[in-house]
JSON list of C-alpha atoms in Angstrom, two decimals:
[
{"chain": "A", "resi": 1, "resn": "UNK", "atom": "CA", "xyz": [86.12, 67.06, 109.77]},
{"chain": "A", "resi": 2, "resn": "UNK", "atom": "CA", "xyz": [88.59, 66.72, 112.78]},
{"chain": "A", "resi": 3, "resn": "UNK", "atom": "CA", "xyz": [92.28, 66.23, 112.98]},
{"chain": "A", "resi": 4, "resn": "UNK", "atom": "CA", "xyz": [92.24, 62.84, 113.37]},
{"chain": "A", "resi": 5, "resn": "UNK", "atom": "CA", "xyz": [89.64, 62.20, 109.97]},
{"chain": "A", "resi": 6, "resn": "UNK", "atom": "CA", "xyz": [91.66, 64.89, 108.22]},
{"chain": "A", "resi": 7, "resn": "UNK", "atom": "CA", "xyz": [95.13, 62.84, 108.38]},
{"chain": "A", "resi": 8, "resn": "UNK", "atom": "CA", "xyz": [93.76, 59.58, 107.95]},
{"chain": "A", "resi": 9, "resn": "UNK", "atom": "CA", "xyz": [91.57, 60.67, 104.55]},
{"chain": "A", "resi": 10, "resn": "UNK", "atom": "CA", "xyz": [95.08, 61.78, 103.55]},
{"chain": "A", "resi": 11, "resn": "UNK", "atom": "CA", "xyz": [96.54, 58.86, 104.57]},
{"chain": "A", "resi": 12, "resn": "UNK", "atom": "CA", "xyz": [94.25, 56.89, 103.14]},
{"chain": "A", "resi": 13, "resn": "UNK", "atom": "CA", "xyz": [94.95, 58.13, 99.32]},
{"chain": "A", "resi": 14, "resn": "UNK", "atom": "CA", "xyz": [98.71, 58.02, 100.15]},
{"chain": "A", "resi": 15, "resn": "UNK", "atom": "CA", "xyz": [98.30, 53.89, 101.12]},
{"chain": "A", "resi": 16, "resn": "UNK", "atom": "CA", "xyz": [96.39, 53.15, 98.08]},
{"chain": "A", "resi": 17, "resn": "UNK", "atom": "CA", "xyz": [99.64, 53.84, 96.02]},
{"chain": "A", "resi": 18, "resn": "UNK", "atom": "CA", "xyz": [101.47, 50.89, 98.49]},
{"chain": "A", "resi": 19, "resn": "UNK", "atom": "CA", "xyz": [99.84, 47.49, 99.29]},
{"chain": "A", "resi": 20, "resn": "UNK", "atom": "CA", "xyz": [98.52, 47.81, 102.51]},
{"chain": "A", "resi": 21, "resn": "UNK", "atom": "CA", "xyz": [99.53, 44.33, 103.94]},
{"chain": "A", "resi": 22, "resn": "UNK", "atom": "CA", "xyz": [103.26, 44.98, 102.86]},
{"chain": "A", "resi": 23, "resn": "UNK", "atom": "CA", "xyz": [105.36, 45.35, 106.13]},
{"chain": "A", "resi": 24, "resn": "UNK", "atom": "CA", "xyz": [109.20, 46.59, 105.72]},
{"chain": "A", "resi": 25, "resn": "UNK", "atom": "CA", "xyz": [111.42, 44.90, 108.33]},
{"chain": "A", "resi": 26, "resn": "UNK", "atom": "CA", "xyz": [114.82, 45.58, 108.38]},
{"chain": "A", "resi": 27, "resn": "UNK", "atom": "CA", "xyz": [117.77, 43.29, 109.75]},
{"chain": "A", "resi": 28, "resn": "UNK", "atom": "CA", "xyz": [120.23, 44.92, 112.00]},
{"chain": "A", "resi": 29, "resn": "UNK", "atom": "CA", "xyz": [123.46, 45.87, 110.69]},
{"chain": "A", "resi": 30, "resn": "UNK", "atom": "CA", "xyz": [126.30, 44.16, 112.17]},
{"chain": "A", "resi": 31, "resn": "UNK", "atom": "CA", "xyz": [129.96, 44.44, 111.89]},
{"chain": "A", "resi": 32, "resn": "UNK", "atom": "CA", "xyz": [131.40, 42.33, 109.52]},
{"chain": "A", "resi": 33, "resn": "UNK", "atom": "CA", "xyz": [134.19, 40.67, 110.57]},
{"chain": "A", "resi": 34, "resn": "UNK", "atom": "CA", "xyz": [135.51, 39.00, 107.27]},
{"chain": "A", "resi": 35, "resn": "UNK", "atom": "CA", "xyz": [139.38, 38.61, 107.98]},
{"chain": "A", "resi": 36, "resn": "UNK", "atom": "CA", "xyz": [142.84, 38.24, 105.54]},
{"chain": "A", "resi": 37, "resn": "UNK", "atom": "CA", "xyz": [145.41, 37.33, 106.69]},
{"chain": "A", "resi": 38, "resn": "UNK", "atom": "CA", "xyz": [148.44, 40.04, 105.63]},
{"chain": "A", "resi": 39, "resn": "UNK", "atom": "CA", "xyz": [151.03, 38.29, 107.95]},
{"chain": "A", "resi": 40, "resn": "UNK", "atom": "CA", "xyz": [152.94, 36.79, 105.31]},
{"chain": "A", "resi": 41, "resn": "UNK", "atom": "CA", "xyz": [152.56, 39.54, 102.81]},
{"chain": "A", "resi": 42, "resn": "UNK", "atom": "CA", "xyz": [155.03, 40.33, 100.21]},
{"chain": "A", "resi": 43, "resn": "UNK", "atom": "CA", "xyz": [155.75, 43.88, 99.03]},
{"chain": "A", "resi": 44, "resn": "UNK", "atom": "CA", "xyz": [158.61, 42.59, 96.95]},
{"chain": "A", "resi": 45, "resn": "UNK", "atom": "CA", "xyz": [156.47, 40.52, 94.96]},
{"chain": "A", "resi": 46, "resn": "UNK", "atom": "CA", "xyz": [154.24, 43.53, 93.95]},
{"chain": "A", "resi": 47, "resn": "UNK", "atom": "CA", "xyz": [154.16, 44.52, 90.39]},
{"chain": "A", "resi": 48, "resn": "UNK", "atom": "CA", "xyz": [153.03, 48.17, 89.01]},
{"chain": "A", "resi": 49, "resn": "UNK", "atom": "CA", "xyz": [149.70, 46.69, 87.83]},
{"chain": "A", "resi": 50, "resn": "UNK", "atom": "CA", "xyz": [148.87, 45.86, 91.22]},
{"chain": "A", "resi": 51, "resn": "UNK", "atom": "CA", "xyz": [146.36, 48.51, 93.22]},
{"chain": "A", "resi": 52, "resn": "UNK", "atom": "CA", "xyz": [148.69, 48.26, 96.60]},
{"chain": "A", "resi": 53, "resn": "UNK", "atom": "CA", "xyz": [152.20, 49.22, 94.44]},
{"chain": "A", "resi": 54, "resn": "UNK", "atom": "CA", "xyz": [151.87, 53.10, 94.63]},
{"chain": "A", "resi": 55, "resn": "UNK", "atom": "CA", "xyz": [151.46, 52.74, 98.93]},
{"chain": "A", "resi": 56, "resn": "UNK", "atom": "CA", "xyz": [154.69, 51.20, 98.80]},
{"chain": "A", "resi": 57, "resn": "UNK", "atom": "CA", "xyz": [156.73, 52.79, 95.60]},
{"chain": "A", "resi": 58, "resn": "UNK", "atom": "CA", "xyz": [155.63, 56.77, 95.73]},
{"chain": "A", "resi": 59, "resn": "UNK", "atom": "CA", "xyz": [152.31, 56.37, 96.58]},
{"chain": "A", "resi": 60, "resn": "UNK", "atom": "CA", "xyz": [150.93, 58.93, 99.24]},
{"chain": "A", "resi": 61, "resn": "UNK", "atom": "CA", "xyz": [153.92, 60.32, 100.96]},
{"chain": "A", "resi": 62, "resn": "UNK", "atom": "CA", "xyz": [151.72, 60.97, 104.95]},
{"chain": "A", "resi": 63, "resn": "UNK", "atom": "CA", "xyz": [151.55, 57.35, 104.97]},
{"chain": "A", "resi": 64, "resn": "UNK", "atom": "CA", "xyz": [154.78, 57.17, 107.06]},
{"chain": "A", "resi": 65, "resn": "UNK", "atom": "CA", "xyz": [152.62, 59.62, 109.45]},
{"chain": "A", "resi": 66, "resn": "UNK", "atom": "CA", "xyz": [149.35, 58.65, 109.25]},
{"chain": "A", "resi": 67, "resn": "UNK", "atom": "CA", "xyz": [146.99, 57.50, 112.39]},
{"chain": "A", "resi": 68, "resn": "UNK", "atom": "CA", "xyz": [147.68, 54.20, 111.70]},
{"chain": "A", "resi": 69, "resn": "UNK", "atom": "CA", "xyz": [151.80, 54.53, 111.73]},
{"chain": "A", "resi": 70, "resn": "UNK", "atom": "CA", "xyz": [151.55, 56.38, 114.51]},
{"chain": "A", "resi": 71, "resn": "UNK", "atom": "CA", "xyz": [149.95, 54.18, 116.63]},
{"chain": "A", "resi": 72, "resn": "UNK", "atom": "CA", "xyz": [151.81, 51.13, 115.52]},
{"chain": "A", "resi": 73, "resn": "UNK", "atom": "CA", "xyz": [155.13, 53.39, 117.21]},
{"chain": "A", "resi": 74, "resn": "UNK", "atom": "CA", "xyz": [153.33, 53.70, 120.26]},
{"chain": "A", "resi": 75, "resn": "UNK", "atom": "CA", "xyz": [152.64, 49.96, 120.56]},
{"chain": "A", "resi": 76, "resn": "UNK", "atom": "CA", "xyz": [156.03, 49.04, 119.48]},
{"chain": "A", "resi": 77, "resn": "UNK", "atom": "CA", "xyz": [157.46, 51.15, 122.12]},
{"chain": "A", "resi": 78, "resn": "UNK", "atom": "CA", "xyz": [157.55, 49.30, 125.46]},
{"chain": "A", "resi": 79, "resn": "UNK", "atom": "CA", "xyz": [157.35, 52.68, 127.34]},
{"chain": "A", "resi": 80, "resn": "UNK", "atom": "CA", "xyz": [153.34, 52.58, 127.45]},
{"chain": "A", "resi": 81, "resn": "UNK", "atom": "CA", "xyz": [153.29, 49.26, 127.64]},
{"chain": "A", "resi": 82, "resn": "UNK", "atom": "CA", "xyz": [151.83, 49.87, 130.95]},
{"chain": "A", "resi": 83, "resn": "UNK", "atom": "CA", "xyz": [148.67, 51.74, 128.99]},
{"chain": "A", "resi": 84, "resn": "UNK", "atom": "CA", "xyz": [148.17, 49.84, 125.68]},
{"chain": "A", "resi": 85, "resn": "UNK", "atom": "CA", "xyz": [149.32, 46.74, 123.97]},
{"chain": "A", "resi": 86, "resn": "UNK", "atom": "CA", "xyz": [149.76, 43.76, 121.85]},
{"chain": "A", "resi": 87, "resn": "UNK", "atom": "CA", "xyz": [147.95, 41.04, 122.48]},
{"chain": "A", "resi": 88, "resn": "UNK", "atom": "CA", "xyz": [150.33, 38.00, 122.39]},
{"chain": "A", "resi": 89, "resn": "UNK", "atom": "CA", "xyz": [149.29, 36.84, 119.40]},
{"chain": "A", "resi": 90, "resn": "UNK", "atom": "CA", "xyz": [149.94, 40.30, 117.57]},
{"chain": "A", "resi": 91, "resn": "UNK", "atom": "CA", "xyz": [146.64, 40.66, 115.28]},
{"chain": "A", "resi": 92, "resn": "UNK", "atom": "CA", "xyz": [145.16, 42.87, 118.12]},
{"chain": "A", "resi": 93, "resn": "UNK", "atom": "CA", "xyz": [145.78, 45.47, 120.68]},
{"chain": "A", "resi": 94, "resn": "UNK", "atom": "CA", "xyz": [144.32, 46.63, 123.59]},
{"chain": "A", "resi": 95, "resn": "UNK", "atom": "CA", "xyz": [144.37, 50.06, 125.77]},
{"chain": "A", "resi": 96, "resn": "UNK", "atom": "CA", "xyz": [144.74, 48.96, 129.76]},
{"chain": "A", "resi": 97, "resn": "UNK", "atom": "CA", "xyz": [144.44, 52.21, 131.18]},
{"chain": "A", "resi": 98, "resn": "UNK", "atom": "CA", "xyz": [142.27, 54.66, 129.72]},
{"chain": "A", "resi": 99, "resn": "UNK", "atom": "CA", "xyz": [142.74, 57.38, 131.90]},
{"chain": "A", "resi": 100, "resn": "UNK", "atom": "CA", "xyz": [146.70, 57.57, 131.29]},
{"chain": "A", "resi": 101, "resn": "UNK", "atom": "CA", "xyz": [146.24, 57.41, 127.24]},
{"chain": "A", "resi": 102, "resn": "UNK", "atom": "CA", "xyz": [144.08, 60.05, 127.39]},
{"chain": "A", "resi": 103, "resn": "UNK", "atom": "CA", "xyz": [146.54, 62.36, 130.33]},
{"chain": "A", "resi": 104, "resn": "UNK", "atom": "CA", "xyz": [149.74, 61.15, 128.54]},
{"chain": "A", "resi": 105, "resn": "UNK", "atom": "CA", "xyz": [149.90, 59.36, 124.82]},
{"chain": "A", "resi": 106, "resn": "UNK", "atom": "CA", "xyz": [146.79, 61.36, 122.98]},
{"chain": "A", "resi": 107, "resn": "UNK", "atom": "CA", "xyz": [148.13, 64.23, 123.20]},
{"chain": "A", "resi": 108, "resn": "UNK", "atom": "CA", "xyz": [151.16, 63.65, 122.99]},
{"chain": "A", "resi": 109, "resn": "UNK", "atom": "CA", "xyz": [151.17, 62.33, 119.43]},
{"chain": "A", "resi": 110, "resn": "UNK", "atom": "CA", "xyz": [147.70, 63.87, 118.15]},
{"chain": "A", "resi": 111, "resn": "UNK", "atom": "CA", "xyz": [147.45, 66.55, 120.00]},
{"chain": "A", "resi": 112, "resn": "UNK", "atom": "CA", "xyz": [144.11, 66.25, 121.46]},
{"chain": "A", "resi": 113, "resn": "UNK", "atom": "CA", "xyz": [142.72, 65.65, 125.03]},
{"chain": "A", "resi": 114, "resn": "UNK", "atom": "CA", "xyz": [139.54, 63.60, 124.21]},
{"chain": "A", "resi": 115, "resn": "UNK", "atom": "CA", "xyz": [139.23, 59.90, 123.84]},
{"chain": "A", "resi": 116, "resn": "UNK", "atom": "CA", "xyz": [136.13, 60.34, 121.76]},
{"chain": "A", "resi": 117, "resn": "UNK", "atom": "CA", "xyz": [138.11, 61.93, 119.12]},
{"chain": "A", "resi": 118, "resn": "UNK", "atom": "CA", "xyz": [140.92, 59.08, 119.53]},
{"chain": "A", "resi": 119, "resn": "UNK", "atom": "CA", "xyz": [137.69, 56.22, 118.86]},
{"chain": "A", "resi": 120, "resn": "UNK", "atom": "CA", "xyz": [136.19, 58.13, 116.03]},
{"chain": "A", "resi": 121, "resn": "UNK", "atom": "CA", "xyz": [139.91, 58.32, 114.71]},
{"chain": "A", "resi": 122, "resn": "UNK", "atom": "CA", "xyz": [139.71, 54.26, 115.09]},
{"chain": "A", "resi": 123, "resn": "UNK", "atom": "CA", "xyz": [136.73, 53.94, 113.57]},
{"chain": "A", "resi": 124, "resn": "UNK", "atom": "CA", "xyz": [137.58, 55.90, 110.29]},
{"chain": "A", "resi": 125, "resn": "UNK", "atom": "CA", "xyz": [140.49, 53.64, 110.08]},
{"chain": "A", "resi": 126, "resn": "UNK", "atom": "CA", "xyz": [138.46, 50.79, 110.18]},
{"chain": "A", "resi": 127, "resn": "UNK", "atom": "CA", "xyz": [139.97, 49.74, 113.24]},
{"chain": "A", "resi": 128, "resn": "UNK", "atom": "CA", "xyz": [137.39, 46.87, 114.51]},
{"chain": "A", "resi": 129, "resn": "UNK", "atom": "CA", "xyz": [136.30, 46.18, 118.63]},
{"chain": "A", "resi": 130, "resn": "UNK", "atom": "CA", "xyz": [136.41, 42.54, 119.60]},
{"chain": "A", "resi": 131, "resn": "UNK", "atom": "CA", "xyz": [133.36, 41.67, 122.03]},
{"chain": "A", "resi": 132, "resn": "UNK", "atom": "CA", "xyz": [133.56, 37.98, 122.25]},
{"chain": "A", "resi": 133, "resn": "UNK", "atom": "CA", "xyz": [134.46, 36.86, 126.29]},
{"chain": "A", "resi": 134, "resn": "UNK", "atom": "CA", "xyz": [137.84, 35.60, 126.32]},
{"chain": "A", "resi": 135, "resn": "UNK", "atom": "CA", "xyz": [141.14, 37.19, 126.33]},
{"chain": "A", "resi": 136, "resn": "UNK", "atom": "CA", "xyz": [140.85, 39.37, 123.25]},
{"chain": "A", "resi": 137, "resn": "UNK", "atom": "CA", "xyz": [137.35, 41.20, 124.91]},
{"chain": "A", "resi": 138, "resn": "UNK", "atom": "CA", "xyz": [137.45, 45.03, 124.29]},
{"chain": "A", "resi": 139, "resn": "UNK", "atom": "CA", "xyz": [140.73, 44.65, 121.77]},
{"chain": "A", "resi": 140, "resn": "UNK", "atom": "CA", "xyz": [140.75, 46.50, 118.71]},
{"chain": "A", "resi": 141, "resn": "UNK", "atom": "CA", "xyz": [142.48, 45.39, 115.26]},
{"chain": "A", "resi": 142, "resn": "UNK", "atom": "CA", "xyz": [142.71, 45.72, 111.62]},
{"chain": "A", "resi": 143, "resn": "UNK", "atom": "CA", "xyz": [144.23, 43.00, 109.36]},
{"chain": "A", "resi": 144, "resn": "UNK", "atom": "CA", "xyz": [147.12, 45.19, 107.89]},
{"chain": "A", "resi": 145, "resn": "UNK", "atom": "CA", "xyz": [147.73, 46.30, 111.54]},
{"chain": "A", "resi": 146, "resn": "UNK", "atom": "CA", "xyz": [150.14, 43.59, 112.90]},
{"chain": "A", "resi": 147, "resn": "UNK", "atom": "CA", "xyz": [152.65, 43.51, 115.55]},
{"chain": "A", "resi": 148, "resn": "UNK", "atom": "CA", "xyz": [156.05, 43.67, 113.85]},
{"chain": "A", "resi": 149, "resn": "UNK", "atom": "CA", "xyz": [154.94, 44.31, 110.46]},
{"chain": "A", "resi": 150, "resn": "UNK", "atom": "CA", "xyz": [154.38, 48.50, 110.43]},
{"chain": "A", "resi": 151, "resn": "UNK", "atom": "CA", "xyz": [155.05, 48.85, 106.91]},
{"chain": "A", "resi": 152, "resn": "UNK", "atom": "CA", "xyz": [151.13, 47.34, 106.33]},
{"chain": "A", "resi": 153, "resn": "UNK", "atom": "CA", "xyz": [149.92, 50.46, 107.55]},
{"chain": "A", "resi": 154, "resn": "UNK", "atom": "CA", "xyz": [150.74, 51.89, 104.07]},
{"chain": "A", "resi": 155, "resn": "UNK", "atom": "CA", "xyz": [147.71, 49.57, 103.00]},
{"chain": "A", "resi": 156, "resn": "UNK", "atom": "CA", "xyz": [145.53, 50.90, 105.41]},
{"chain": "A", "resi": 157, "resn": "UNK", "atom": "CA", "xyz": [142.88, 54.00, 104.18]},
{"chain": "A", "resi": 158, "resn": "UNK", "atom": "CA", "xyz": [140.26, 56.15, 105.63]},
{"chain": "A", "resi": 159, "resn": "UNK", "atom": "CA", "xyz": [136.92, 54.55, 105.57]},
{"chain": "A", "resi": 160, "resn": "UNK", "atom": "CA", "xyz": [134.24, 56.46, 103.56]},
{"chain": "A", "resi": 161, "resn": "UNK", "atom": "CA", "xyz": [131.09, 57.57, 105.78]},
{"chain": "A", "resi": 162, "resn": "UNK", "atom": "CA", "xyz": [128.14, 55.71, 105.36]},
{"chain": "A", "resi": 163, "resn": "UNK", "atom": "CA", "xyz": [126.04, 57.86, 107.45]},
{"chain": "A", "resi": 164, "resn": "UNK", "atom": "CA", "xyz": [124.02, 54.51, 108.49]},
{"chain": "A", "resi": 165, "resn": "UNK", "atom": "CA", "xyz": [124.12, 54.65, 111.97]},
{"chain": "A", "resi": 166, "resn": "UNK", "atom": "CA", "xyz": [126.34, 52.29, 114.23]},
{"chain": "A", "resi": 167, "resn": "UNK", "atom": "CA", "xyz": [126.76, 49.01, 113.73]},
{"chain": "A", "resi": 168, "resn": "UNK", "atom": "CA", "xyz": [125.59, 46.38, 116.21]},
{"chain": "A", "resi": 169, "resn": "UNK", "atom": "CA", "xyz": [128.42, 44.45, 117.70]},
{"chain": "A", "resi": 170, "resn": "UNK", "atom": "CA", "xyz": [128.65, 40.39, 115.84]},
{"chain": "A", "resi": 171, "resn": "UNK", "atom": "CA", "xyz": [130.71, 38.60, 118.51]},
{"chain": "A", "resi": 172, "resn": "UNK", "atom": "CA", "xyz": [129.98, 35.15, 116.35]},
{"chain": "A", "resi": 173, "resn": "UNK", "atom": "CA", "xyz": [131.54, 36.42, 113.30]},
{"chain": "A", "resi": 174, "resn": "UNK", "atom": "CA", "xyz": [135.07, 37.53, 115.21]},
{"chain": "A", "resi": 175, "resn": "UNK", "atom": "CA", "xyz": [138.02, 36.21, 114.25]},
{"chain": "A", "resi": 176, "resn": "UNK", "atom": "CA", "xyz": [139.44, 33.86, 116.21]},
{"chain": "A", "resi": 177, "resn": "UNK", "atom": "CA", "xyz": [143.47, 34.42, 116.61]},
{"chain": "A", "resi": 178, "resn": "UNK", "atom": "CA", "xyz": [144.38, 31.74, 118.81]},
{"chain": "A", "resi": 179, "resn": "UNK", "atom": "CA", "xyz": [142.88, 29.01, 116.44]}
]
C-alpha cells in the first residue's frame, strides 16, 4: 500500500465518525465597536453595591499610575501636542509624529524604546483604532478615556487574552463622534 492509500484508508475511518458533506466556515472576527457614552458620568452618585465604587473609594491604589493615567497626562499636556493629541471632539486621540513619541515621550514615561511595546500596551487596554476615512482615520480611543475627564481611567482594566488571533478592522460599526 503507498503513502497516499495509507493516509486516505486512515482518513477514511476518521470521516465516517463526521458527515462527510458537513463544511465548517467560519466568519471573521471583527472589532466590535459597541460604544457608552461615560461623558456625563457621575462618581458621586455611586453607591457601595455598585461594581465601579472600589476604583473610585480604595479600590486598586496603581490606578492613579496606570497606562491609561499616564497617557491621559501626556495628552493633557500641550508640550507634545506637536506629537499626539485630542481630537476636537475629545472621545479620541491621535499620535502625529511617530518617530518623536518613540525618540522622546515612550521612554520617557514607560521606559521603553519600541513602539510595538507602546501598541501592545494599547491593545491590552482595550484602546480601539478608528479606520473609517474622515478626520478620526488612524485615532485610537476607549469610552472611559475622554479629554478632560482623567478620573475615568480608574474604570479602565487590562483586557484578558483571548489568544484568537487579531481582529479584522469593522470601519461600519465605528462610532461616529461628530454625529
Amino acid at each position: 500500500m503507498s503513502d497516499v492509500e495509507e493516509r486516505s484508508s486512515s482518513s477514511s475511518s476518521v470521516s465516517s465518525q463526521q458527515p462527510a458533506n458537513e463544511v465548517t466556515i467560519r466568519m471573521p472576527r471583527r472589532v466590535d465597536h459597541t460604544y457608552h457614552d461615560y461623558a456625563n458620568y457621575r462618581v458621586d452618585l455611586l453607591r457601595p453595591s455598585d461594581p465601579d465604587y472600589t476604583a473610585f473609594h480604595g479600590g486598586n491604589r496603581k490606578s492613579a499610575n496606570n497606562f491609561p493615567a499616564k497617557l491621559h497626562s501626556i495628552l493633557s499636556n500641550s508640550e507634545y501636542g506637536h506629537i499626539i493629541r485630542w481630537m476636537p471632539h475629545g472621545r479620541a486621540w491621535k499620535i502625529l509624529n511617530k518617530d518623536l513619541m518613540v525618540s522622546e515621550v515612550i521612554p520617557k514615561y514607560w521606559g521603553q524604546t519600541k513602539y510595538e511595546s507602546f501598541s501592545r500596551q494599547l491593545s491590552g487596554w482595550g484602546f480601539k483604532r478608528l479606520h473609517q476615512a474622515g478626520p478620526d482615520f488612524r485615532a485610537y480611543y476607549h469610552e472611559c478615556f475622554l479629554r478632560g475627564l482623567p478620573f475615568l481611567t480608574k474604570l479602565m482594566k487590562r483586557v484578558a487574552a483571548t489568544n484568537q488571533g487579531k481582529l479584522l478592522p469593522h470601519p461600519d460599526g465605528e462610532p461616529n463622534f461628530y454625529s
